[in-house]
Short mmCIF file of C-alpha atoms and ligand atoms in Angstrom, two decimals:
data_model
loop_
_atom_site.label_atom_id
_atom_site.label_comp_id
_atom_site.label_asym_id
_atom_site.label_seq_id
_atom_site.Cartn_x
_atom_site.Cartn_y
_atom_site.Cartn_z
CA UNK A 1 0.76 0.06 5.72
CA UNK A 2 1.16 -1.58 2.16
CA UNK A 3 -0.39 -0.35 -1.18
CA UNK A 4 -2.35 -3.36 -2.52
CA UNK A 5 -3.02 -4.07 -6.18
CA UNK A 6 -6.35 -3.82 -7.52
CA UNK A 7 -7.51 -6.51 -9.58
CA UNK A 8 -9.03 -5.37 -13.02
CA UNK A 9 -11.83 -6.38 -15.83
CA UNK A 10 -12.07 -9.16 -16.89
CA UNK A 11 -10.02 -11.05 -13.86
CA UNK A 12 -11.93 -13.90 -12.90
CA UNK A 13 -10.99 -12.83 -9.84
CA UNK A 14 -13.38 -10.37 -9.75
CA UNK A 15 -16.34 -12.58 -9.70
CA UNK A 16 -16.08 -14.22 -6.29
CA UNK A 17 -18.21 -13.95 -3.61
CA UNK A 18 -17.16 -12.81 -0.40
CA UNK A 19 -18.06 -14.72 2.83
CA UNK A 20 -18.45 -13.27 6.15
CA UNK A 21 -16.13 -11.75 8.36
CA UNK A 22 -15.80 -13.83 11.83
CA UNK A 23 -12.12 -12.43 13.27
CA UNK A 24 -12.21 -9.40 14.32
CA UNK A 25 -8.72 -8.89 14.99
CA UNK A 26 -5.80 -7.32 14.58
CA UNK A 27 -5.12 -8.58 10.47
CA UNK A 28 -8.53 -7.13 10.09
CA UNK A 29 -7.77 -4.14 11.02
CA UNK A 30 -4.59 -3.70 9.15
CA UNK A 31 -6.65 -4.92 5.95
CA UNK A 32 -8.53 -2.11 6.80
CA UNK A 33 -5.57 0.38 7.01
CA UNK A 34 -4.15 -0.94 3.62
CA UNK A 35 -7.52 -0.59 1.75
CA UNK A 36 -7.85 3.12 2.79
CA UNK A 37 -4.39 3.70 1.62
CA UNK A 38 -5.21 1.63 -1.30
CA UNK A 39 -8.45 3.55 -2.19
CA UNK A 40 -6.97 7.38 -1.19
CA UNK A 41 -3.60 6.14 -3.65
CA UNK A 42 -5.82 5.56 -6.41
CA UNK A 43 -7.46 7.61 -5.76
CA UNK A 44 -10.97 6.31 -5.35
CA UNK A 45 -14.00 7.23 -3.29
CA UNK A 46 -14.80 3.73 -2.30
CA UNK A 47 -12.83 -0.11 -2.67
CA UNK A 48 -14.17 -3.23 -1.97
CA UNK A 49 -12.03 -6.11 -0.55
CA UNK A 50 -13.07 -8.50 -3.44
CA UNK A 51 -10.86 -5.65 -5.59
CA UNK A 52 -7.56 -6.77 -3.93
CA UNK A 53 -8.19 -10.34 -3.75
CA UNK A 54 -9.41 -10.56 -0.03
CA UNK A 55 -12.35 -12.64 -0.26
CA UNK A 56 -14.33 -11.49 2.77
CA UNK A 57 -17.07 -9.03 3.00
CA UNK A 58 -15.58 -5.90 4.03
CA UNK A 59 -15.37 -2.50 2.14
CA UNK A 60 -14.20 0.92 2.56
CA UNK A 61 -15.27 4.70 1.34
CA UNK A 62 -14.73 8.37 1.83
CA UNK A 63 -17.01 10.50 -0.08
CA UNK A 64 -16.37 13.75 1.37
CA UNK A 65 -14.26 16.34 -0.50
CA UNK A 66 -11.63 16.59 2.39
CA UNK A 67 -10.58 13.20 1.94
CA UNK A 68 -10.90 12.77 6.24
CA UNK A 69 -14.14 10.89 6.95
CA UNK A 70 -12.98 7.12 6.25
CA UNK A 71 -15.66 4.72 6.69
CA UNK A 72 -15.44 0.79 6.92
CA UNK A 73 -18.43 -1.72 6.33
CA UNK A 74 -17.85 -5.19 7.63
CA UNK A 75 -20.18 -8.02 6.47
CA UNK A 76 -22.98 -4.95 4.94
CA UNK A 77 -26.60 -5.78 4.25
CA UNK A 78 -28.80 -3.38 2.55
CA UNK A 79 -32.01 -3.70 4.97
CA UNK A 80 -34.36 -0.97 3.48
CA UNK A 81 -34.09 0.72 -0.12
CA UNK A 82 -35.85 3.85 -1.84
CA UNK A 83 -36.34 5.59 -4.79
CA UNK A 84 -34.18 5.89 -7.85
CA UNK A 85 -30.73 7.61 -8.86
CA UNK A 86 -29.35 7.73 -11.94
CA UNK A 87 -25.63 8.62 -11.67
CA UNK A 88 -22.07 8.25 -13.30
CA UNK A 89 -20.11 5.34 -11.88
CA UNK A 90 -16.61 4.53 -12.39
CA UNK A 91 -14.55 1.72 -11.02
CA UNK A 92 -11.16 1.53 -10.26
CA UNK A 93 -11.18 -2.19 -11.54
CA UNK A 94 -12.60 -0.61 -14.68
CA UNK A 95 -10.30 2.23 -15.06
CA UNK A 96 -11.15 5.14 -17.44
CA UNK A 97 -14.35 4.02 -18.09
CA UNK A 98 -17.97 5.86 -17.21
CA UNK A 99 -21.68 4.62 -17.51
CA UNK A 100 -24.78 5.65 -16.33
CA UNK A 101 -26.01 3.49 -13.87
CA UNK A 102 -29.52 3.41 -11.86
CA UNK A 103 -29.73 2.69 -8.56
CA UNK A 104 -31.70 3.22 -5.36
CA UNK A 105 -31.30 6.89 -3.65
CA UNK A 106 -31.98 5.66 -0.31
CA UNK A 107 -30.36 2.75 1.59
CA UNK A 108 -30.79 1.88 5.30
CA UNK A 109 -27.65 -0.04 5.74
CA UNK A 110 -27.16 -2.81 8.92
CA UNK A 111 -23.18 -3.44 9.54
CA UNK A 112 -20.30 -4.47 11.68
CA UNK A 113 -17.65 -1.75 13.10
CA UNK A 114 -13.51 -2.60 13.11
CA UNK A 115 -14.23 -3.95 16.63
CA UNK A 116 -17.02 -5.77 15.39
CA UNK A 117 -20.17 -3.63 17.22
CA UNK A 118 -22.95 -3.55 14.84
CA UNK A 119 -24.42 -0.30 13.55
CA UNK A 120 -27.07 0.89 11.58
CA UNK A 121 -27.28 3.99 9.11
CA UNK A 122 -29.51 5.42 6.07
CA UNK A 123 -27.47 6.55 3.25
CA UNK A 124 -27.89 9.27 0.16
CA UNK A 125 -26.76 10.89 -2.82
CA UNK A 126 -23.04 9.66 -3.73
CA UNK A 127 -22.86 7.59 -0.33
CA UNK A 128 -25.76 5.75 -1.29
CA UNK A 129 -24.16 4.80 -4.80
CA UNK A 130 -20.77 4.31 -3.66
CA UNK A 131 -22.54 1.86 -0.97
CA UNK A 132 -24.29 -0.21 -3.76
CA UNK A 133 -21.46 -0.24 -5.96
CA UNK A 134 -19.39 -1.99 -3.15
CA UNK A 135 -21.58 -4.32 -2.12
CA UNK A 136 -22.03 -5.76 -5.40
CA UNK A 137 -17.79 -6.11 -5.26
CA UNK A 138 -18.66 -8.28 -2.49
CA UNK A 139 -21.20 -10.10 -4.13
CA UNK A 140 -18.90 -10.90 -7.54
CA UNK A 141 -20.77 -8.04 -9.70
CA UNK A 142 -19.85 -4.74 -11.78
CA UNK A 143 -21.22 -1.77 -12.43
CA UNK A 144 -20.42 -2.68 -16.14
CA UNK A 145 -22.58 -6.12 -15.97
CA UNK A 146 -25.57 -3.49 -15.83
CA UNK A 147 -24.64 -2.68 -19.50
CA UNK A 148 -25.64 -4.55 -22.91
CA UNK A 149 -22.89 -7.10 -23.54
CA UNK A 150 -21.96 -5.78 -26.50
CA UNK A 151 -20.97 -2.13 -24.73
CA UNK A 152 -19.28 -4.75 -22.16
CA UNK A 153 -17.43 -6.86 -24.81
CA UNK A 154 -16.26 -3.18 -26.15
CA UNK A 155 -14.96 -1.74 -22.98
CA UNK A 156 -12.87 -5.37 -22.24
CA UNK A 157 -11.33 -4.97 -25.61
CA UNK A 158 -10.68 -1.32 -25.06
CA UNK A 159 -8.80 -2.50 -21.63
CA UNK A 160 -7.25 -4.85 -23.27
CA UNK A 161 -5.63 -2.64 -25.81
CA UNK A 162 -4.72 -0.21 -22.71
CA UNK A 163 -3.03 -3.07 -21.23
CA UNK A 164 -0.93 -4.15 -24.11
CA UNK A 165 0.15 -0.33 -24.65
CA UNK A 166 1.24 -0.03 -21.21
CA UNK A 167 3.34 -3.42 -21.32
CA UNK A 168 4.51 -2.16 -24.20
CA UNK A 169 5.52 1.15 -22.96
CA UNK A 170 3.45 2.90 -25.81
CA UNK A 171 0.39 4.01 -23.28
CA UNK A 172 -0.86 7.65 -23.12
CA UNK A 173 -1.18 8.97 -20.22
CA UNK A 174 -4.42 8.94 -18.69
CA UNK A 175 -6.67 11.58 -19.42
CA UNK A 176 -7.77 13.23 -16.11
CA UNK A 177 -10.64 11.37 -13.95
CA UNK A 178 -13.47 13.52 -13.91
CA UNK A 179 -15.56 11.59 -12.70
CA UNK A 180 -16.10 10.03 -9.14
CA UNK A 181 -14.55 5.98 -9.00
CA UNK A 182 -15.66 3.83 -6.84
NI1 LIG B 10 -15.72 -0.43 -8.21
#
């Protein structure tokens, strides 16, 4: 298994839309195994493939607090969608960085397996979110393009000042993540 880098805001990068998965083979499935070490490393609840420059519509989460229930969405659509959630998002292509964002409490979600068996589910709360947040990773979006552009301009200048400090060698650590990052 490999640690993969995770592209941040701004990259370009980022922006791409992911097309379908057709092999279902064995590079798939270690993709799969290096996103979940990827996203537990971070750590993060939930990674996208779009986030390490795999262009393919695929993502990964764990939301439970045990860090053992590792689930994989290959080519995800969103089939039915309820209600409203507002919630804290972070992103680990984002990093440090937390906004309100709404989104639907309900999805019924329609996906492919590792082996390629399609499945169906209906997901809540923080699985819900974490769901939505990854599929618009596949679809070349972030949770920060829900903000006003000027609170967008303002967080890529405040990464961009990280950055520099950490080339540098001048960066602060981190303050602890206290919220969940998808
Ligand atoms: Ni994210």
């Amino acid at each position: 298994m490999a640690l993969l880098p995770i592209l941040e805001f701004p990259d370009p990068r980022l922006r791409t839309r992911a097309q379908p998965v057709q092999q279902f083979d064995a590079a798939l499935r270690q993709l799969i195994a290096d996103m979940l070490q990827t996203m537990y490393a971070a750590p993060g609840i939930g990674l996208a493939a779009t986030q390490v420059d795999v262009h393919r519509a695929l993502l990964v989460m764990d939301v439970s607090v045990e860090k053992d229930q590792p689930q994989v969405y290959i080519n995800p659509q969103i089939v039915a969608r309820d209600g409203v959630e507002v919630s804290e998002e972070g992103c680990l292509s984002v990093p440090n960085i937390y906004e309100e964002i709404e989104r639907a409490a309900r999805v019924q979600v329609r996906a492919q397996q590792a082996d390629g068996q399609w499945f169906e589910c209906e997901l809540t709360g923080l699985s819900a979110v974490c769901l939505q947040h990854e599929m618009d990773h596949l679809a070349g979006k972030l949770f920060v393009d829900y903000l006003s552009g000027l609170k967008r301009e303002r967080i890529r200048r405040k990464l961009e000042k990280e950055r520099r400090e950490r080339a540098s060698g001048a960066a602060k650590p981190a303050a602890a993540r206290t919220a969940r990052v998808i």
